[in-house]
Coordinates of C-alpha atoms and ligand atoms in Angstrom, one line a residue:
X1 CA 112.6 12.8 252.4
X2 CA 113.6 12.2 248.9
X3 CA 113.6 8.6 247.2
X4 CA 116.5 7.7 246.0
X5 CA 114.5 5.9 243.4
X6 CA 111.9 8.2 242.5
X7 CA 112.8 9.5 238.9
X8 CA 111.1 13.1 240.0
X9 CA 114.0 13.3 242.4
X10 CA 116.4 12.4 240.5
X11 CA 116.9 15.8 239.1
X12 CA 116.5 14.1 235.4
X13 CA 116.9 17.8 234.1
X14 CA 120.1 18.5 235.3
X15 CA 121.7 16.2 232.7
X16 CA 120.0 16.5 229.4
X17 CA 122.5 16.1 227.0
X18 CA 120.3 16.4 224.1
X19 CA 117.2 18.2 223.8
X20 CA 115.4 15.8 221.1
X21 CA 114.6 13.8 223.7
X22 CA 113.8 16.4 226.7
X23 CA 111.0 15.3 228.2
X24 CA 108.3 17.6 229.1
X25 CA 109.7 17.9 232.9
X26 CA 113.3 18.3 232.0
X27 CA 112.3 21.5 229.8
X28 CA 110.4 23.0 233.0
X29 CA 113.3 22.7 234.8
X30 CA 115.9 23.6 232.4
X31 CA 113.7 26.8 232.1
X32 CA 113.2 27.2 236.1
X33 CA 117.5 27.4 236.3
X34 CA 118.0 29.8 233.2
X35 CA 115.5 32.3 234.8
X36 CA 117.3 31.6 238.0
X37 CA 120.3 32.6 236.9
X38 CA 119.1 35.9 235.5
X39 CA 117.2 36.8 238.8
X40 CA 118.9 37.2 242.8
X41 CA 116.6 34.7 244.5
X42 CA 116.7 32.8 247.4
X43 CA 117.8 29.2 246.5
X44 CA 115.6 27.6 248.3
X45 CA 113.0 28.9 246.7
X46 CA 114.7 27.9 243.1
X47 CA 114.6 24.1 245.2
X48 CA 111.5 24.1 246.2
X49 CA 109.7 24.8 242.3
X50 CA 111.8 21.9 241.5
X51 CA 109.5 19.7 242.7
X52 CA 105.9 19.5 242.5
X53 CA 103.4 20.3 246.3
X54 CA 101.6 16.8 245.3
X55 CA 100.9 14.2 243.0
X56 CA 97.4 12.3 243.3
X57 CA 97.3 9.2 241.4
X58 CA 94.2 6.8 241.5
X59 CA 93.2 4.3 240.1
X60 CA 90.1 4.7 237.6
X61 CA 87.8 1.5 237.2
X62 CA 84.5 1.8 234.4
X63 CA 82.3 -0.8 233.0
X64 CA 82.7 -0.8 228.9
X65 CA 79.5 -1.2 226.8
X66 CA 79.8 -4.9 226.8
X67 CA 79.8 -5.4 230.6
X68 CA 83.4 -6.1 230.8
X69 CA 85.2 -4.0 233.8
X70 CA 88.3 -2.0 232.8
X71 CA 91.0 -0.1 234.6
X72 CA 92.5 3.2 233.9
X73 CA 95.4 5.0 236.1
X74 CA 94.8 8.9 236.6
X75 CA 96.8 11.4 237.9
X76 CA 96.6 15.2 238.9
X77 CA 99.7 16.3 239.6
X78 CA 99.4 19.8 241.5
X79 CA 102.6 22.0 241.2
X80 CA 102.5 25.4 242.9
X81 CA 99.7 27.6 244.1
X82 CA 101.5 30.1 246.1
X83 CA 99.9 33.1 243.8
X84 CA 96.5 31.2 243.9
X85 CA 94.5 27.6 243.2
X86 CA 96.1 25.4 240.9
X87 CA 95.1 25.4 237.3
X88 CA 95.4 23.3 234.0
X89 CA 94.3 20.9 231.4
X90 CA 93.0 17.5 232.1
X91 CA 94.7 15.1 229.4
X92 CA 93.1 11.9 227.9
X93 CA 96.1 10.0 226.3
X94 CA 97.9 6.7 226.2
X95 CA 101.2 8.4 226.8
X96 CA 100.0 10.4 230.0
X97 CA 102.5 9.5 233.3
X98 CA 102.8 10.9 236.4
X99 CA 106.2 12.7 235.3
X100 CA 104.6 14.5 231.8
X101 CA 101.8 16.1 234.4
X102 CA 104.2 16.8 236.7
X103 CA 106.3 19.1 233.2
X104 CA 103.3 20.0 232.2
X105 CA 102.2 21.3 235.4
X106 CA 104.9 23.2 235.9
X107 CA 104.9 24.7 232.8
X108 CA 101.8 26.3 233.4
X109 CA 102.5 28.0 236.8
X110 CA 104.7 29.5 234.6
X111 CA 101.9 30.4 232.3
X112 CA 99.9 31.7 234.5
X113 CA 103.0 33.8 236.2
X114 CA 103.8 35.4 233.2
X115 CA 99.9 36.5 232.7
X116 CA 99.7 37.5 236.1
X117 CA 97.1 35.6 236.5
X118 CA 95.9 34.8 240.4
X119 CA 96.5 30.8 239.7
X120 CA 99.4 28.2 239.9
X121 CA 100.0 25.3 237.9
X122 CA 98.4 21.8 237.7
X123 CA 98.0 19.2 235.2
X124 CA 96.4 15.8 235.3
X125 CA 95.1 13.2 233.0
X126 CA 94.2 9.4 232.7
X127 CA 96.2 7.0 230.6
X128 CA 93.6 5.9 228.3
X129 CA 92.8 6.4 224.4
X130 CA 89.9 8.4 223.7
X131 CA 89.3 7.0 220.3
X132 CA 89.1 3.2 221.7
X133 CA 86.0 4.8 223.6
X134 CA 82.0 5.8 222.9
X135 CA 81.2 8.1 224.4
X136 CA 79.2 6.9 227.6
X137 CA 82.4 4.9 228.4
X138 CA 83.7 8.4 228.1
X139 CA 80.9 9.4 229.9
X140 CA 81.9 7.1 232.7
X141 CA 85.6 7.4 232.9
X142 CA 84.8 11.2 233.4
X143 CA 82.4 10.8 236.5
X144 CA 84.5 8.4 238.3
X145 CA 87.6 9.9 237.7
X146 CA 85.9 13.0 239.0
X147 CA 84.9 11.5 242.3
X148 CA 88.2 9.7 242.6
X149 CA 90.1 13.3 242.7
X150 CA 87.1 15.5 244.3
X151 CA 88.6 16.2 247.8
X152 CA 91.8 18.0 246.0
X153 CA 89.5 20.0 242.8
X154 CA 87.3 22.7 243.4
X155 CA 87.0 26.3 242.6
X156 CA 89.5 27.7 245.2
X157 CA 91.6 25.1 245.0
X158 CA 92.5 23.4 241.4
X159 CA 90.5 23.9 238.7
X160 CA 91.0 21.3 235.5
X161 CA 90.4 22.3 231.7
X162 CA 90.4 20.4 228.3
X163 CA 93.8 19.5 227.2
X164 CA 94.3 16.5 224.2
X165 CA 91.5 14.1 224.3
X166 CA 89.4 16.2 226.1
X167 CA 86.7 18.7 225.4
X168 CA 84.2 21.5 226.7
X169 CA 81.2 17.9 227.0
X170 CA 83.6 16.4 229.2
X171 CA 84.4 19.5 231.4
X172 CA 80.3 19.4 231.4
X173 CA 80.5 15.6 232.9
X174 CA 82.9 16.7 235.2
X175 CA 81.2 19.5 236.7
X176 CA 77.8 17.6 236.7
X177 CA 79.4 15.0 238.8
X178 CA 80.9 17.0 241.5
X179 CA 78.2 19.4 241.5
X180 CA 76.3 16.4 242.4
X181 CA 78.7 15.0 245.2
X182 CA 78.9 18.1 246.6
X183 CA 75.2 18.9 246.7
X184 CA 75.2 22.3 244.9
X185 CA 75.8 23.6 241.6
X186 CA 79.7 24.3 241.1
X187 CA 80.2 26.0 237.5
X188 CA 84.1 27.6 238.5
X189 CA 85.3 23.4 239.1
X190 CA 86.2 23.8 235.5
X191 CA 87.1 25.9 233.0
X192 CA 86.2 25.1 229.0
X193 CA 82.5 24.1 229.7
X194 CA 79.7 24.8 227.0
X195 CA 78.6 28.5 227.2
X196 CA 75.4 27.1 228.5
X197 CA 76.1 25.8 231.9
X198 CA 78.5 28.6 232.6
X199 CA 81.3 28.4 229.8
X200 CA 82.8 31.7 228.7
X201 CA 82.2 33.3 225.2
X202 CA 85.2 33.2 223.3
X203 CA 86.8 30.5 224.9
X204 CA 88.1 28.6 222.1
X205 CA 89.2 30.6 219.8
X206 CA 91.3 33.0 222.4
X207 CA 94.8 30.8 222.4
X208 CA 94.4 31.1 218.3
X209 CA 93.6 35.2 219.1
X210 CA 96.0 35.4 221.9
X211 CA 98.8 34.1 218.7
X212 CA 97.7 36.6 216.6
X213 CA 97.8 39.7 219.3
X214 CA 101.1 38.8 220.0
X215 CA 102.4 38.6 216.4
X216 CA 100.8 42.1 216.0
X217 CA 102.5 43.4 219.1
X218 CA 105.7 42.1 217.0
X219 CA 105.2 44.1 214.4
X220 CA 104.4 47.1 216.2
X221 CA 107.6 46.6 218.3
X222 CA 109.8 45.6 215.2
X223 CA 108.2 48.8 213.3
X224 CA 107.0 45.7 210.6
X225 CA 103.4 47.3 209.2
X226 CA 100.8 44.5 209.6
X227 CA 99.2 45.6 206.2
X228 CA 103.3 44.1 204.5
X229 CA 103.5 41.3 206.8
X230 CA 103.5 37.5 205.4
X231 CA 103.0 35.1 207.4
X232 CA 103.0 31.1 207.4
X233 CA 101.2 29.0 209.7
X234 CA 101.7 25.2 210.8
X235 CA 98.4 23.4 212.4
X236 CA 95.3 24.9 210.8
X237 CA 93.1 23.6 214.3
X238 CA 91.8 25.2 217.3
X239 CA 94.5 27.5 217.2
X240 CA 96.6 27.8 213.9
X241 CA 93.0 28.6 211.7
X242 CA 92.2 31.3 214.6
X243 CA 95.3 32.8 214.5
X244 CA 95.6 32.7 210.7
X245 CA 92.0 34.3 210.5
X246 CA 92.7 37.2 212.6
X247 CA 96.1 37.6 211.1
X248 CA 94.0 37.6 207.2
X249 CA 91.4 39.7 208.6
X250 CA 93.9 42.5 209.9
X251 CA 95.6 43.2 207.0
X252 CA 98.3 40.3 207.2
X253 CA 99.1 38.0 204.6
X254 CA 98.6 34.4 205.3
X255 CA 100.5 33.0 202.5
X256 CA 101.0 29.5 203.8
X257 CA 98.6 26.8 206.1
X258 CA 99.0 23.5 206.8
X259 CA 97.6 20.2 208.0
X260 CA 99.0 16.9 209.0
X261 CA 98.6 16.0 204.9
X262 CA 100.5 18.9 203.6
X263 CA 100.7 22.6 203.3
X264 CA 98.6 25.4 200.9
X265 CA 100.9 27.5 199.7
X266 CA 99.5 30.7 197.5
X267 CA 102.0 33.1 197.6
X268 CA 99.4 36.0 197.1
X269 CA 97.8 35.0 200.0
X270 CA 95.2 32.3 200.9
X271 CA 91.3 33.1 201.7
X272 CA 91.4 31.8 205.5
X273 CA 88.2 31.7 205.3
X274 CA 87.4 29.4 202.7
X275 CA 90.1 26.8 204.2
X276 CA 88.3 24.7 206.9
X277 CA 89.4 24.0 210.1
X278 CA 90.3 21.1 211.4
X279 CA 87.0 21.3 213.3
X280 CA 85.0 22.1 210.1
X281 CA 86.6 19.8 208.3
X282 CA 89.4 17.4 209.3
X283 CA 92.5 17.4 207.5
X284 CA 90.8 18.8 204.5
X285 CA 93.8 21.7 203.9
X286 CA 95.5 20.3 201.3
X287 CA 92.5 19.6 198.9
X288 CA 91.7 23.3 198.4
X289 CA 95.1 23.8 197.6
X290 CA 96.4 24.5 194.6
X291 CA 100.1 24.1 195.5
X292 CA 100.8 21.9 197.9
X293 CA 104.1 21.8 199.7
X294 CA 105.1 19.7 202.4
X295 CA 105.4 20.9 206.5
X296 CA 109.3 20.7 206.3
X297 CA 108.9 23.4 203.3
X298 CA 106.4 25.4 205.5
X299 CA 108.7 25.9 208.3
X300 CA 111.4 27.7 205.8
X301 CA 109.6 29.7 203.8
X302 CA 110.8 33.2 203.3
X303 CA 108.5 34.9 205.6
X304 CA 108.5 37.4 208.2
X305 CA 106.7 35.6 210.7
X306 CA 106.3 31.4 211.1
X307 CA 103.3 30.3 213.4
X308 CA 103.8 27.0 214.5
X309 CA 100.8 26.0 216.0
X310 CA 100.4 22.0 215.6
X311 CA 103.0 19.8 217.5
X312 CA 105.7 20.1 219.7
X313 CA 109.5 20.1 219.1
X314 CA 109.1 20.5 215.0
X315 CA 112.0 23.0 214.6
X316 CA 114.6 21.3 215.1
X317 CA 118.7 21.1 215.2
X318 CA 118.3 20.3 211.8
X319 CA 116.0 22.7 210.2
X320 CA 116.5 25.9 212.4
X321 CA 119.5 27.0 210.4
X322 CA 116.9 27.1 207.2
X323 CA 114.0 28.9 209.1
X324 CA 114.0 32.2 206.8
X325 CA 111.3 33.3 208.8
X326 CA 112.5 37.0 210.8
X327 CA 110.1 36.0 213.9
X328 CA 108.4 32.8 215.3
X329 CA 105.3 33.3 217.6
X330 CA 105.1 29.8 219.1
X331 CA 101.6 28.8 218.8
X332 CA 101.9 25.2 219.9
X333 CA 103.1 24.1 223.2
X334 CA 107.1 23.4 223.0
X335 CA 107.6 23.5 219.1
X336 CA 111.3 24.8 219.1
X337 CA 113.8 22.8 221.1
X338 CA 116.5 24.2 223.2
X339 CA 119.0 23.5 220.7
X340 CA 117.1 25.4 218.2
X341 CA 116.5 27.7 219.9
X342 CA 119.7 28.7 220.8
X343 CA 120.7 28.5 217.0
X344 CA 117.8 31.0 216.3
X345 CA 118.9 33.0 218.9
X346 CA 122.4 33.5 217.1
X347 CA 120.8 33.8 214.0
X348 CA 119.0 36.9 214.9
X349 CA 115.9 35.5 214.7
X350 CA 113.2 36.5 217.2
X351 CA 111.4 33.5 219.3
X352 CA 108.1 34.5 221.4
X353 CA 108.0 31.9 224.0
X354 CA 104.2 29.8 224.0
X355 CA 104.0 30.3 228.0
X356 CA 103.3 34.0 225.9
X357 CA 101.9 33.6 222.8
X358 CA 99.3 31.3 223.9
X359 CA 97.7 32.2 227.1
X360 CA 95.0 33.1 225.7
X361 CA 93.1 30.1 226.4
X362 CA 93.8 30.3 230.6
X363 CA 93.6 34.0 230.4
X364 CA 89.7 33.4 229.3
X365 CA 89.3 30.3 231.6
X366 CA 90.4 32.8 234.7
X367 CA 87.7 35.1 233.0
X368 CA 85.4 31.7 232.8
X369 CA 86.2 31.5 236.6
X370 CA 85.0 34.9 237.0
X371 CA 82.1 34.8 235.8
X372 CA 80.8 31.6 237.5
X373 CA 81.6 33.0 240.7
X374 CA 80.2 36.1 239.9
X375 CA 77.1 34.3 238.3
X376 CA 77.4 36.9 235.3
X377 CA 78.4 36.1 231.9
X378 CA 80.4 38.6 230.4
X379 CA 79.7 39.6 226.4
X380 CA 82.0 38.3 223.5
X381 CA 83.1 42.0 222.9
X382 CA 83.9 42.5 227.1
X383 CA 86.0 39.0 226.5
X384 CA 87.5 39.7 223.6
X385 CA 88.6 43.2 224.8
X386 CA 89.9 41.7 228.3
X387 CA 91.8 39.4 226.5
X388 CA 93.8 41.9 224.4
X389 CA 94.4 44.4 227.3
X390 CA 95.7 41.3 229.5
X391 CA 98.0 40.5 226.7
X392 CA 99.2 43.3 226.3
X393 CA 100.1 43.7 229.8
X394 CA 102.3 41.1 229.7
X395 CA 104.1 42.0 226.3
X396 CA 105.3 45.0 228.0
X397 CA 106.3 42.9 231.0
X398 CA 107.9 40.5 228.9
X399 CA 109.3 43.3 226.8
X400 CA 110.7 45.3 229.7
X401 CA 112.7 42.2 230.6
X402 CA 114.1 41.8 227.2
X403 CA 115.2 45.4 226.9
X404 CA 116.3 46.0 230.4
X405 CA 118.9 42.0 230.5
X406 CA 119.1 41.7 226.4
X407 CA 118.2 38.2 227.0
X408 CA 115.8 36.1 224.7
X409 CA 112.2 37.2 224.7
X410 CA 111.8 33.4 225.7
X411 CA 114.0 34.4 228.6
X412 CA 112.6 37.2 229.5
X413 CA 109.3 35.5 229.6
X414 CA 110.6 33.5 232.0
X415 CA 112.2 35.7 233.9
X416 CA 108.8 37.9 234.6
X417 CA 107.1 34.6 235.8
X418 CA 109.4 33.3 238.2
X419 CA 110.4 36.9 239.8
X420 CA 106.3 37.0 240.5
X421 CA 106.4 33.7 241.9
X422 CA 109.2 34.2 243.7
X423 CA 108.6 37.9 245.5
X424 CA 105.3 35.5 246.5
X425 CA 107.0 32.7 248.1
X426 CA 109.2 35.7 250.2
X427 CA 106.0 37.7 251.4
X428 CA 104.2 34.6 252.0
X429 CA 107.6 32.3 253.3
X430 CA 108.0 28.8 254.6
X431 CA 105.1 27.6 256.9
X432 CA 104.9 26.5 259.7
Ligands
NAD501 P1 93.8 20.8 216.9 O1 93.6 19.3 217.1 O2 92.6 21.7 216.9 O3 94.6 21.1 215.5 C1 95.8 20.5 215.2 C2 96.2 20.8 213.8 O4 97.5 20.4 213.6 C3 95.3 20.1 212.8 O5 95.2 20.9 211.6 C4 96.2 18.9 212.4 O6 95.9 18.4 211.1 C5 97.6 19.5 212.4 N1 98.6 18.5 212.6 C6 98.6 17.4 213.3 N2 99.8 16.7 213.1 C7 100.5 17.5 212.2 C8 101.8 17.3 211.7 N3 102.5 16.2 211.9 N4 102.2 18.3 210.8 C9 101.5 19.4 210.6 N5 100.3 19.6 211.1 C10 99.8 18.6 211.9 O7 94.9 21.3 218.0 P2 95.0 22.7 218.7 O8 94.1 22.8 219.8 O9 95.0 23.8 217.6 O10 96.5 22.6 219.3 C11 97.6 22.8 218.5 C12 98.8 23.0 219.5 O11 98.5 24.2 220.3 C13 99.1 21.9 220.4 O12 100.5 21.9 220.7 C14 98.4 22.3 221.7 O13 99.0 21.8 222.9 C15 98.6 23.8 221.7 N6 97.7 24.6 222.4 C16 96.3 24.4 222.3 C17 95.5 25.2 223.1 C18 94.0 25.0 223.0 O14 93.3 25.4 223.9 N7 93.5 24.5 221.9 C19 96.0 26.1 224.0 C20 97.4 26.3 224.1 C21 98.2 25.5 223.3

């Protein structure tokens, strides 16, 4: 039965009155009921995705490097896996809670929906900064935390990633310690390792790829020639410098990158490739610039497409009116909030949802998953190519929807993943 007191029953989402300060589970939610409404499914069905199948939390106890004991709360919160095992990014953050994994978590068995991908959604994390740790404390936190949630991972039944504060070493830790629990080598636990012990080629860059395939299938939709496309990008990390490589390097012009000190802006088009990345070099955009504007300015540039691919909820009630931009292919998680959205959406101006946009990065962890189980590693070209007939795929999906309902593209996103999950709950129903 449900707690009275428990905030994950107390439907939270239903009563969001504004979105600034939607919270990561409200917007899942939010989403689940708009699709809803589009689509003649069973209610119960719509009630049941409301809530998550479990939430594991445990409690994560390390020594520090000077012998002191410390303890860290961690949580997996496992959301759906009717079309297959969970899947999603362990988080290492201060903010993590039980009710951000539980959004999260959500929002990728949407994700993976949309993809058609054979997973559901799971997200977990401990509560715990990363930069307050070396890295055998990091080391530490990783093994126990992976023994402390080993009955409920595993290859066919949740499989973690890297998400904030964590990375393909600590997907390495993890495996190594449940490979040695369970007494056998057990690459597909994870997804984001090092190529080495059964990582996939093409891993990283593929949400920054998976951007710029999907601002190409934009243009060809929109009849747009890439060649007399300009485009601006926020975030110039994992996935803003990917995106804005690929974008430079077929025929696009990048006229516009940022970091969190400023944005380049060179109007004839910057080098991409010349600008480090955040890896390469942190926050280093702004000193190869020679005009420098600020990330407000970035998001209204005249442009034809804006790639905002640093933080969430950055176009705002404020700014969306300015956005001059004729597309936005939503390369961070969450960057437009529902009230901007629905002022873009007047406007005219085309939104391409990030449950699209980037899943690229689980779309190459399910091929990760593959190929451990398989014991094969596939080429960067057989990735690469994978990755752009699997997005693909769903752009037409996606784009059926938005032709057939003239909804949103964000709604017809939407729309695809939960009619998937749905016709699965009704061939597979209620057990017992
Ligand atoms: P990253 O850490 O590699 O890079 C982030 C970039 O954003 C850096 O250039 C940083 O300087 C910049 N930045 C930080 N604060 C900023 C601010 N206030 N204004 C402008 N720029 C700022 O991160 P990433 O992996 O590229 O992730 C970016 C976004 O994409 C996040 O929302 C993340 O959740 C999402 N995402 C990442 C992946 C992935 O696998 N990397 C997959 C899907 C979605």
């Amino acid at each position: 039965m449900a707690s009275q007191t428990d905030p994950l029953r107390d439907e939270p989402g239903d009563a969001v009155e504004s979105s600034e300060s939607e919270s990561a589970l409200q917007t899942a939610r939010r989403q689940l009921y708009h699709a809803a409404d589009h689509l003649d499914i069973d209610p119960s069905i719509v009630e049941r995705l409301k809530y998550p199948k479990k939430v594991h939390e445990v409690t994560v106890p390390i020594k520090r490097d000077d012998g002191t004991v410390e303890v860290f709360t961690g949580y997996r919160a496992q959301h759906d896996s009717v079309r297959g095992p969970f899947k999603g990014g362990l988080r290492y953050h201060p903010d993590v809670t039980r009710d951000e994994c539980v959004g999260l978590g959500m929002w990728m068995t949407w994700k993976c929906a949309v993809m058609d991908l054979p997973f559901g959604g799971a997200k977990g994390g401990i509560a715990a900064n990363p930069k307050d740790l070396s890295s055998t404390e990091k080391e530490r936190l990783t093994r126990r935390f992976a023994q402390e949630i080993r009955d409920v991972i595993g290859p066919n039944q949740d499989i973690p990633a890297p998400d904030m504060g964590t990375d393909p070493q600590t997907m390495a830790w993890l495996m190594d310690a449940y490979s040695m629990q369970e007494g056998e080598t057990t690459p597909g636990v994870v997804t984001g390792k090092p190529p080495v012990v059964g990582g996939s080629e093409g891993r990283e860059e593929a949400p920054g790829r998976s951007v710029a395939i999907i601002t190409k299938l934009v243009c060809e939709y929109y009849d747009r020639k890439l060649k007399e496309t300009t485009v601006a990008v926020q975030g110039y990390g994992s996935v803003g410098a990917n995106a804005a490589r690929l974008l430079d390097e077929w025929g696009a012009t990048v006229v516009a990158v940022s970091d969190v000190n400023g944005a380049m802006y060179e109007p004839e088009g910057v080098d991409t490739a010349s600008v480090p990345s955040h890896d390469e070099e942190p926050e280093a955009v702004t000193k190869y610039a020679d005009t420098v504007i600020s990330n407000d300015e970035l998001l209204t540039l005249d442009v034809d497409v804006l790639i905002p691919a640093a933080l969430g909820n950055v176009i705002t009630e404020e700014n969306a009116k300015a956005v001059a931009a004729d597309f936005v292919v939503e390369g961070a998680n969450g960057p437009t909030i529902s009230t901007a959205d629905s002022i873009l959406a007047e406007r005219g101006v085309a939104v391409i949802p990030d449950i699209l946009a980037n899943a690229g990065g689980v779309t190459v962890s399910y091929f990760e998953w593959l190929q451990d189980i398989n014991r094969r590693a596939w080429s960067l070209e057989r990735v690469n190519d994978e990755l752009e007939a699997e997005m693909r795929a769903a752009w037409d999906a996606v784009r059926s929807e938005f032709e057939q309902r003239d909804v949103t593209w964000r709604d017809a996103a939407y729309i695809v993943a939960l009619s998937r999950i749905a016709e699965a709950h009704e061939a597979r129903g209620l057990w017992p």
